[in-house]
Coordinates of C-alpha atoms in Angstrom, one line a residue:
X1 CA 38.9 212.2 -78.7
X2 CA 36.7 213.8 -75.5
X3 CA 38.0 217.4 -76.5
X4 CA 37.0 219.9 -79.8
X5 CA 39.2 220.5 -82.4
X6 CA 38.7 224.0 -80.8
X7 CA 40.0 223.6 -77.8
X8 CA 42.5 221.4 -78.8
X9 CA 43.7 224.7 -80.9
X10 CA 43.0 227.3 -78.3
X11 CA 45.7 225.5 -75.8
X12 CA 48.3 224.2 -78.0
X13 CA 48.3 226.2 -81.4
X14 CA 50.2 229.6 -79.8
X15 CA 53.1 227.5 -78.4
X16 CA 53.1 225.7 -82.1
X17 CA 53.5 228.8 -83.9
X18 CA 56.1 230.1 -81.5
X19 CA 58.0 227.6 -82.0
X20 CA 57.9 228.3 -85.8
X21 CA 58.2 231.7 -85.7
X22 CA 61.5 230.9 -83.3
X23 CA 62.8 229.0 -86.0
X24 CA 62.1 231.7 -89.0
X25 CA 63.4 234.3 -86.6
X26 CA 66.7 231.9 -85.8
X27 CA 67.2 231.1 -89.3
X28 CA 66.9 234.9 -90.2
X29 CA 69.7 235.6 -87.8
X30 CA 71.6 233.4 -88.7
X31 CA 71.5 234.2 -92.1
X32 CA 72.5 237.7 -91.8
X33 CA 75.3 237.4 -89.5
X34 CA 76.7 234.6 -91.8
X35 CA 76.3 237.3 -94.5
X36 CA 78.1 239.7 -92.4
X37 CA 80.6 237.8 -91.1
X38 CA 81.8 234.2 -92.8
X39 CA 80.5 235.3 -96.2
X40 CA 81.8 239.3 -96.4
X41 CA 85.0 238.7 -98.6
X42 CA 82.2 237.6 -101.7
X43 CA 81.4 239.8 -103.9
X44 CA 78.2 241.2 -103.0
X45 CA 76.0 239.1 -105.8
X46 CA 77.2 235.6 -104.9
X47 CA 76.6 236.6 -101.3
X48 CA 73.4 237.8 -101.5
X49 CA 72.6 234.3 -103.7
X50 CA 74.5 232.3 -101.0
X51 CA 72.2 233.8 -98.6
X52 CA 69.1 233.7 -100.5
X53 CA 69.3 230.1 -101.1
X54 CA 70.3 229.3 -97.3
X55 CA 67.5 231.1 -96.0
X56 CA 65.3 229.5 -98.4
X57 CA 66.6 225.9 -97.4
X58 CA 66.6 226.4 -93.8
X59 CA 63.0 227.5 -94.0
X60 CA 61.3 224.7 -96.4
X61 CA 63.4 222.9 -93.6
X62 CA 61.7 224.2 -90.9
X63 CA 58.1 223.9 -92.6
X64 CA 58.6 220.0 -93.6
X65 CA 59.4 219.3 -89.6
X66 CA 56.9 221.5 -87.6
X67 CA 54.1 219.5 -90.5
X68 CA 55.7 216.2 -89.3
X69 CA 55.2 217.3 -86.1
X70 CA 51.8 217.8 -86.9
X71 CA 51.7 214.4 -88.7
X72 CA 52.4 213.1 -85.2
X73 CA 56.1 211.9 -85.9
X74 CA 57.8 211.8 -82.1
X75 CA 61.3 211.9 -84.1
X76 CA 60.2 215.4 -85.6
X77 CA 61.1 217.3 -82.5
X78 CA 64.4 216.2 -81.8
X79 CA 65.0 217.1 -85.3
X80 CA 64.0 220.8 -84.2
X81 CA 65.7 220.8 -81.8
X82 CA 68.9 220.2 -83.5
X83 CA 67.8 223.0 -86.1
X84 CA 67.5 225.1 -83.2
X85 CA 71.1 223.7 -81.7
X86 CA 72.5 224.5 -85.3
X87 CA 71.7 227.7 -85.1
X88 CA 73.2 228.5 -82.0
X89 CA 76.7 226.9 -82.7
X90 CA 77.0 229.2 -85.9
X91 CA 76.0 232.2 -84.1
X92 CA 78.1 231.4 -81.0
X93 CA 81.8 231.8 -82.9
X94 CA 81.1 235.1 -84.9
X95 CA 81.6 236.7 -81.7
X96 CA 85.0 236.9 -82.3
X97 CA 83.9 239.2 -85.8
X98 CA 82.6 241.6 -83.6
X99 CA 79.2 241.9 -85.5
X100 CA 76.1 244.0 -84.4
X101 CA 75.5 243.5 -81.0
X102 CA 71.9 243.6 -81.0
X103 CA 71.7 241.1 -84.3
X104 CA 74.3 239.2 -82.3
X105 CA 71.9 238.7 -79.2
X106 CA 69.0 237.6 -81.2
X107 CA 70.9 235.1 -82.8
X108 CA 71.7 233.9 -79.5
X109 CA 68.1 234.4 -78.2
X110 CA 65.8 233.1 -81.2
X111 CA 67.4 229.6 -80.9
X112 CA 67.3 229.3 -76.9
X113 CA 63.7 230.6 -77.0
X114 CA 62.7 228.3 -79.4
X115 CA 64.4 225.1 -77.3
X116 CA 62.7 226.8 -74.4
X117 CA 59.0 226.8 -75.9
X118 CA 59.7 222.7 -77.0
X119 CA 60.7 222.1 -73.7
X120 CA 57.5 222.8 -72.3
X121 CA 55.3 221.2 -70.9
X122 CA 52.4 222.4 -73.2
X123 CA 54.4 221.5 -76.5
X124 CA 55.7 217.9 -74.8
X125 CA 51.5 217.6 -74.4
X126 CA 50.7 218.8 -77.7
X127 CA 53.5 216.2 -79.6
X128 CA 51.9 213.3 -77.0
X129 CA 48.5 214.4 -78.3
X130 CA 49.6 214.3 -82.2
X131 CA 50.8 211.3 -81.7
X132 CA 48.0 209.7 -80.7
X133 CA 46.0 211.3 -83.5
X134 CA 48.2 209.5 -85.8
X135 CA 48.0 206.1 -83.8
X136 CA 44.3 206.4 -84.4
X137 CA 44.8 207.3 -87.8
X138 CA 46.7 204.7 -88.7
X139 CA 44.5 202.4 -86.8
X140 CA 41.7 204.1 -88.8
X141 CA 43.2 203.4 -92.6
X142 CA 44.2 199.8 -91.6
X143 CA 40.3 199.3 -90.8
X144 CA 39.3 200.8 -93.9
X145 CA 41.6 199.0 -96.0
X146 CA 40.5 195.4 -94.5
X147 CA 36.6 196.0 -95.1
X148 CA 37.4 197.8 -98.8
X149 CA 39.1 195.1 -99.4
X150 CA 36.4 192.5 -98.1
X151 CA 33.9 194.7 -100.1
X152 CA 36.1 194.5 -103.3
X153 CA 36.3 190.9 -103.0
X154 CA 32.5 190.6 -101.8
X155 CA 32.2 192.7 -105.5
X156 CA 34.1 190.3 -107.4
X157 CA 32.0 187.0 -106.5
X158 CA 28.9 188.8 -107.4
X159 CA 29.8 189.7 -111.0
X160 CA 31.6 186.1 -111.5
X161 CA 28.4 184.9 -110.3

């Protein structure tokens, strides 16, 4: 790898972390407009459990992609992407609720900017980059396994010996 893990940080980490905070953002949103729209004929303790646990599954979600987007998996982003396209087709019908306009929009807007920022060309870069980390890792751990397991063996004569 010619670059630091510096550099390597310094150009790709903010479009990483938009991208997450995007997601946390969309999930938010959506979240409280399902609150306020699809969920308001609960009574107000189930709702706010409903909620709770939504927003707590659509963020472990979120974390256990971006990390196997991390991990180098190429199928990881697509899976974002569809988080992000989730997002949007549950905001899209509560217009006809009539909810806050302004919570409205950022429901609309979280999920397009985060499909934005993976559509760049500085994230497409970053995933090509993670994936070749993870070639090399793998690459890596099939090396060490074949001489640990010549040295095991190597280990074995001796004390039969």
């Amino acid at each position: 790898m010619s670059e630091s893990v510096a550099g390597f940080l310094i150009r790709y980490f903010p479009v990483f972390m938009g991208t997450i905070f995007m997601g946390l953002f969309a999930g938010a949103m959506v979240t409280v407009l399902v609150d306020t729209t699809y969920l308001r004929s609960l009574e107000p303790s189930l709702q706010a459990e409903v909620s709770g646990w939504s927003l707590l599954s659509m963020t472990a979600f979120l974390v256990f992609d971006n990390f196997m987007i991390a991990r180098g998996r190429k199928w990881a982003a697509s899976v974002l992407m569809g988080y992000f396209a989730f997002s949007l087709m549950l905001v899209l019908p509560m217009i006809q609720y009539r909810p806050h306009t302004v919570a409205f929009s950022l429901g609309v807007a979280f999920p397009l900017f985060g499909l934005l920022l993976l559509n760049t060309h500085r994230h497409r870069e970053m995933r090509q980059k993670l994936f070749e980390i993870h070639i090399q890792r793998n690459a890596a751990r099939a090396i060490y396994e074949t001489y640990s397991n010549q040295l095991k063996a190597k280990a074995r004569r001796a004390r039969a010996k």
